[in-house]
Coordinates of C-alpha atoms (C1' of nucleotides) in Angstrom, one line a residue:
Chain A
X5 CA 0.0 0.0 0.4
X6 CA 1.2 3.2 -0.7
X7 CA 1.6 5.4 2.6
X8 CA -0.3 8.9 1.4
X9 CA -3.8 6.4 0.6
X10 CA -6.3 9.0 1.3
X11 CA -9.9 7.2 1.9
X12 CA -11.3 9.3 -0.9
X13 CA -8.9 7.7 -3.4
X14 CA -10.5 4.3 -1.9
X15 CA -14.0 5.4 -3.0
X16 CA -12.5 6.9 -6.4
X17 CA -11.5 3.2 -7.3
X18 CA -14.7 2.0 -6.2
X19 CA -17.0 4.0 -8.2
X20 CA -17.2 2.3 -11.5
X21 CA -19.1 -0.6 -11.8
X22 CA -16.2 -2.7 -13.8
X23 CA -14.0 -1.7 -10.9
X24 CA -16.3 -3.0 -8.3
X25 CA -16.8 -6.5 -10.2
X26 CA -12.8 -6.7 -10.7
X27 CA -12.9 -6.4 -7.0
X28 CA -15.4 -8.6 -6.2
X29 CA -13.8 -11.3 -8.2
X30 CA -10.0 -10.9 -6.7
X31 CA -12.0 -11.7 -3.3
X32 CA -11.6 -15.1 -4.2
X33 CA -8.2 -15.1 -5.2
X34 CA -5.8 -14.1 -7.6
X35 CA -6.5 -14.0 -11.5
X36 CA -5.2 -13.1 -14.9
X37 CA -6.7 -10.6 -17.3
X38 CA -7.7 -13.3 -19.9
X39 CA -9.9 -14.8 -17.1
X40 CA -10.9 -11.2 -16.0
X41 CA -12.2 -10.9 -19.8
X42 CA -14.3 -14.5 -20.1
X43 CA -15.9 -13.5 -16.3
X44 CA -17.0 -10.1 -17.0
X45 CA -17.4 -10.2 -20.7
X46 CA -15.8 -7.1 -21.5
X47 CA -13.1 -6.1 -24.1
X48 CA -9.5 -6.5 -23.3
X49 CA -8.9 -2.8 -23.6
X50 CA -11.4 -1.8 -20.7
X51 CA -10.4 -4.6 -18.3
X52 CA -6.5 -3.9 -18.9
X53 CA -7.1 0.1 -18.6
X54 CA -9.4 -0.5 -15.3
X55 CA -6.5 -2.8 -13.8
X56 CA -3.8 -0.3 -14.3
X57 CA -6.0 2.2 -12.8
X58 CA -6.5 0.1 -9.6
X59 CA -2.7 -0.8 -9.6
X60 CA -1.4 2.8 -9.6
X61 CA -3.9 3.5 -6.8
X62 CA -2.3 0.3 -5.1
X63 CA -5.8 -1.3 -4.7
X64 CA -4.4 -4.3 -6.5
X65 CA -0.9 -5.7 -7.3
X66 CA 0.5 -7.9 -10.5
X67 CA 3.0 -10.3 -10.7
X68 CA 4.2 -11.2 -14.4
X69 CA 4.2 -15.4 -15.2
X70 CA 5.4 -16.0 -18.8
X71 CA 2.8 -14.1 -20.9
X72 CA 0.1 -13.6 -18.1
X73 CA -0.3 -11.1 -16.0
X74 CA -1.5 -12.6 -12.3
X75 CA -3.4 -9.4 -10.4
X76 CA -4.6 -9.7 -6.6
X77 CA -5.5 -8.0 -4.0
X78 CA -2.8 -6.4 -1.8
X79 CA -1.1 -8.8 0.4
X80 CA -1.0 -6.0 3.4
X81 CA -4.1 -3.8 3.1
X82 CA -4.1 -0.7 4.7
X83 CA -7.1 -0.9 7.7
X84 CA -9.6 1.5 5.4
X85 CA -9.0 -0.7 2.5
X86 CA -9.6 -4.0 4.3
X87 CA -12.8 -2.3 5.7
X88 CA -13.9 -1.4 2.5
X89 CA -13.1 -4.0 0.6
X90 CA -14.9 -6.3 3.2
X91 CA -18.1 -4.1 2.6
X92 CA -18.1 -4.4 -0.9
X93 CA -18.2 -8.2 -0.5
X94 CA -21.0 -8.0 1.9
X95 CA -23.1 -5.8 -0.5
X96 CA -21.8 -7.6 -3.7
X97 CA -23.8 -10.9 -2.0
X98 CA -27.2 -9.0 -2.8
X99 CA -26.3 -8.2 -6.3
X100 CA -27.2 -10.3 -9.6
X101 CA -24.2 -8.8 -11.5
X102 CA -21.5 -10.2 -8.5
X103 CA -23.4 -13.3 -8.3
X104 CA -23.4 -14.0 -12.1
X105 CA -19.3 -13.3 -12.4
X106 CA -18.8 -15.5 -9.5
X107 CA -21.0 -18.0 -10.9
X108 CA -18.9 -18.0 -14.1
X109 CA -15.7 -17.9 -12.1
X110 CA -16.2 -21.0 -10.4
X111 CA -17.4 -22.5 -14.0
X112 CA -13.7 -21.3 -15.3
X113 CA -12.0 -23.1 -12.2
X114 CA -13.4 -26.5 -13.4
X115 CA -12.7 -25.9 -17.1
X116 CA -9.3 -24.0 -16.9
X117 CA -6.9 -27.2 -16.8
X118 CA -8.6 -29.0 -19.7
X119 CA -8.6 -26.4 -22.0
X120 CA -5.2 -25.4 -21.3
X121 CA -4.5 -28.8 -22.3
X122 CA -6.4 -28.9 -25.8
X123 CA -4.6 -25.8 -26.7
X124 CA -1.4 -28.0 -26.2
X125 CA 0.4 -26.3 -23.3
X126 CA 0.4 -27.8 -19.9
X127 CA 0.9 -24.1 -18.4
X128 CA -1.9 -22.7 -16.6
X129 CA -2.0 -18.9 -16.2
X130 CA -3.6 -18.7 -12.9
Chain B
X37 CA -34.0 5.7 -0.5
X38 CA -34.4 5.7 -3.9
X39 CA -35.0 1.8 -5.4
X40 CA -33.2 1.8 -7.9
X41 CA -30.1 2.8 -6.0
X42 CA -27.0 1.0 -6.8
X43 CA -23.9 0.3 -5.3
X44 CA -21.5 2.7 -7.5
X45 CA -23.9 5.5 -6.8
X46 CA -22.9 5.5 -3.1
X47 CA -19.6 5.0 -3.9
X48 CA -19.5 8.1 -6.3
X49 CA -21.3 10.3 -3.3
X50 CA -18.2 9.0 -1.1
X51 CA -15.6 9.7 -3.6
X52 CA -15.1 13.7 -2.6
X53 CA -13.3 15.1 0.5
X54 CA -16.1 17.6 1.1
X55 CA -18.8 14.9 1.1
X56 CA -17.4 12.3 2.8
X57 CA -16.9 15.3 6.0
X58 CA -20.1 16.4 5.4
X59 CA -21.6 12.6 5.6
X60 CA -18.9 12.2 8.9
X61 CA -20.3 15.1 10.6
X62 CA -24.2 14.0 10.0
X63 CA -23.5 10.7 11.9
X64 CA -23.7 13.3 15.0
X65 CA -27.3 14.3 14.3
X66 CA -28.9 16.7 11.9
X67 CA -26.9 19.7 10.8
X68 CA -27.9 23.3 9.1
X69 CA -26.1 24.7 6.1
X70 CA -24.4 27.4 7.8
X71 CA -23.1 25.2 10.8
X72 CA -21.7 23.1 7.8
X73 CA -19.8 26.1 6.6
X74 CA -18.3 27.3 9.9
X75 CA -17.2 23.4 10.9
X76 CA -15.8 22.3 7.4
X77 CA -14.7 26.2 6.9
X78 CA -15.7 26.2 3.3
X79 CA -17.7 28.6 0.8
X80 CA -21.3 28.5 1.1
X81 CA -21.7 27.5 -2.2
X82 CA -19.5 24.6 -2.6
X83 CA -21.7 23.0 0.9
X84 CA -24.8 23.9 -0.8
X85 CA -23.8 22.1 -4.3
X86 CA -22.6 19.1 -2.3
X87 CA -25.5 18.7 -0.5
X88 CA -27.6 19.1 -3.4
X89 CA -25.6 16.3 -4.8
X90 CA -26.2 14.1 -2.0
X91 CA -29.9 15.0 -1.7
X92 CA -30.5 14.1 -5.6
X93 CA -28.9 10.9 -4.9
X94 CA -30.6 10.3 -1.7
X95 CA -27.8 10.4 0.7
X96 CA -28.9 13.2 2.8
X97 CA -32.8 14.4 3.7
X98 CA -33.8 18.1 4.2
X99 CA -36.2 19.8 5.9
X100 CA -37.3 23.7 5.8
X101 CA -37.0 24.9 9.2
X102 CA -38.1 29.2 8.6
X103 CA -34.7 30.2 6.3
X104 CA -32.7 27.2 7.5
X105 CA -32.8 24.0 5.6
X106 CA -31.9 21.2 7.9
X107 CA -30.1 17.8 6.4
X108 CA -30.0 14.7 7.9
X109 CA -29.0 11.2 7.0
X110 CA -31.9 9.1 5.7
X111 CA -34.4 7.8 8.3
X112 CA -34.6 4.1 6.4
X113 CA -30.9 4.1 5.0
X114 CA -30.8 0.5 2.2
X115 CA -28.4 -2.2 3.7
X116 CA -25.7 -1.2 1.5
X117 CA -26.0 2.4 2.3
X118 CA -26.1 1.7 6.2
X119 CA -23.1 -0.6 5.6
X120 CA -21.0 1.9 4.1
X121 CA -21.6 4.6 6.2
X122 CA -21.1 2.5 9.0
X123 CA -17.7 2.0 7.1
X124 CA -17.1 5.6 6.6
X125 CA -17.6 6.2 10.4
X126 CA -15.0 3.8 11.6
X127 CA -12.4 4.6 9.0
X128 CA -13.1 8.5 9.5
X129 CA -11.7 7.8 13.7
X130 CA -8.2 7.7 12.8
X131 CA -8.3 11.1 10.3
X132 CA -7.2 14.3 11.2
X133 CA -9.5 16.1 9.1
X134 CA -12.4 14.5 10.2
X135 CA -11.5 14.5 14.1
X136 CA -11.1 18.4 13.4
X137 CA -14.7 18.7 12.2
X138 CA -16.1 16.7 15.1
X139 CA -14.2 18.8 17.3
X140 CA -15.2 21.9 15.7
X141 CA -19.2 20.6 15.8
X142 CA -18.7 19.6 19.5
X143 CA -17.7 23.2 20.3
X144 CA -20.6 24.6 18.1
X145 CA -23.1 22.7 20.4
X146 CA -22.0 24.8 23.3
X147 CA -22.0 28.6 21.6
X148 CA -25.0 27.6 19.5
X149 CA -27.8 28.9 22.1
X150 CA -26.0 32.1 23.3
X151 CA -24.9 33.0 19.9
X152 CA -28.4 32.7 18.6
X153 CA -29.2 34.7 22.1
X154 CA -26.8 37.4 21.2
X155 CA -28.4 38.1 17.7
X156 CA -31.8 39.0 19.5
X157 CA -33.0 35.8 18.3
X158 CA -34.3 32.8 20.4
X159 CA -34.8 30.5 17.3
X160 CA -32.0 28.0 16.4
X161 CA -31.5 26.5 12.9
X162 CA -30.4 23.0 14.9
Chain C
dG115 C1' 15.0 -14.1 -36.3
dA116 C1' 9.7 -14.0 -37.4
dT117 C1' 5.6 -15.3 -35.8
dT118 C1' 2.1 -15.4 -32.1
dC119 C1' 0.0 -14.5 -27.8
dA120 C1' -1.6 -11.8 -23.5
dT121 C1' -1.4 -7.8 -22.0
dA122 C1' -0.4 -2.4 -21.9
dT123 C1' -0.3 2.5 -23.9
dA124 C1' -1.1 6.3 -27.0
dC125 C1' -4.1 8.8 -28.9
dC126 C1' -9.0 10.6 -29.5
dT127 C1' -13.8 12.2 -28.1
dG128 C1' -17.2 12.9 -25.0
dC129 C1' -19.2 13.8 -20.2
dA130 C1' -19.6 14.6 -15.5
dC131 C1' -18.4 17.0 -12.4
dA132 C1' -15.4 20.4 -8.8
dG133 C1' -14.5 25.2 -7.6
dG134 C1' -15.9 30.4 -8.3
dA135 C1' -18.6 34.8 -9.5
dA136 C1' -22.9 36.1 -10.0
dT137 C1' -27.6 36.2 -9.3
dA138 C1' -32.2 33.8 -7.7
dT139 C1' -35.1 32.1 -4.2
dG140 C1' -38.0 32.4 -0.3
dA141 C1' -39.1 33.3 4.2
dA142 C1' -38.6 36.4 8.2
dA143 C1' -37.9 40.9 10.2
dT144 C1' -38.5 45.8 10.2
Chain D
dA187 C1' -43.3 46.7 0.9
dT188 C1' -38.6 46.6 1.6
dT189 C1' -34.7 44.6 3.7
dT190 C1' -32.2 41.2 5.3
dC191 C1' -31.1 36.5 5.9
dA192 C1' -30.0 31.8 4.7
dT193 C1' -29.6 28.9 1.0
dA194 C1' -30.3 27.5 -3.9
dT195 C1' -29.0 28.0 -8.7
dT196 C1' -27.0 29.8 -12.9
dC197 C1' -23.4 30.2 -15.6
dC198 C1' -18.4 29.7 -16.9
dT199 C1' -13.8 27.2 -17.3
dG200 C1' -11.1 23.5 -16.5
dT201 C1' -9.8 18.6 -15.2
dG202 C1' -10.2 13.6 -15.0
dC203 C1' -12.2 10.3 -16.4
dA204 C1' -14.8 6.2 -19.3
dG205 C1' -14.9 4.0 -23.8
dG206 C1' -13.3 2.9 -28.5
dT207 C1' -9.1 2.2 -32.1
dA208 C1' -5.2 1.4 -33.0
dT209 C1' -0.4 0.4 -31.6
dA210 C1' 3.4 -1.2 -28.8
dT211 C1' 5.3 -4.3 -25.7
dG212 C1' 7.5 -8.5 -24.2
dA213 C1' 7.8 -13.5 -23.4
dA214 C1' 7.3 -17.9 -25.6
dT215 C1' 7.3 -20.7 -29.5
dC216 C1' 8.6 -22.0 -34.4

DNA sequence: GATTCATATACCTGCACAGGAATATGAAAT
DNA sequence: ATTTCATATTCCTGTGCAGGTATATGAATC
């Protein structure tokens, strides 16, 4: 986390639906960009730019694995961030969009390995 | 509360420092615009416009009392709104700006009646 | 070394909003 | 009726995105 992290900056990150969906999905664990594309069903550039927005502001962290970029929630979030992410997860359980995303995430977990095998590589992004 | 209230709209209301300060102060009870001006030490137009922003989106409610407009948090907030306001109050306790506001609010409570008396009216806005 | 794959960035357009100055409203006091 | 007081609204300017298209990067594969 950045030290000068202000509460407003957290809320600025939270005031876009796509970013909310990203953070909600990340609550289940790290994920790569291609999976975000499938889960949110949004164009690559859109996902990528929102992830950059979140990264610059310290709401997500990245790690490269070959061609894939694995995004995850910060390992040591500030108290405010932790509180707000928890609040978001809680609120999200009541909203259809977020539930649909989580459903698609679960389906991905099942099919990810076979799909990777089919395209001739044993490597998985996440 | 509006029925179509979405989570993002709440966050949109929260992503401005002035509005955060307003909501934090309102956590202590209803307040009129003139007191917001004193507590936040911001120009009238700024306060007024942010209050309008919050009112339109259902984050605050208004009641006229003579010349004064008394603002307060919604009587029946949605679950998301309640959760996020609670989260805000919690996070605010660690930040200097918010504490200073609350300190000025407490000081106002002490001086409000005498001041009203001094200007020759027994009526108080709040 | 050329190509492919996964992702990022640059560039553009449009829109919503923040902040300030000036003015309008509307209730109360004179 | 006019003035005063508390607050709201209008008009203006600048800025920060959101979303899209096209292009760049950089690792892996052929």
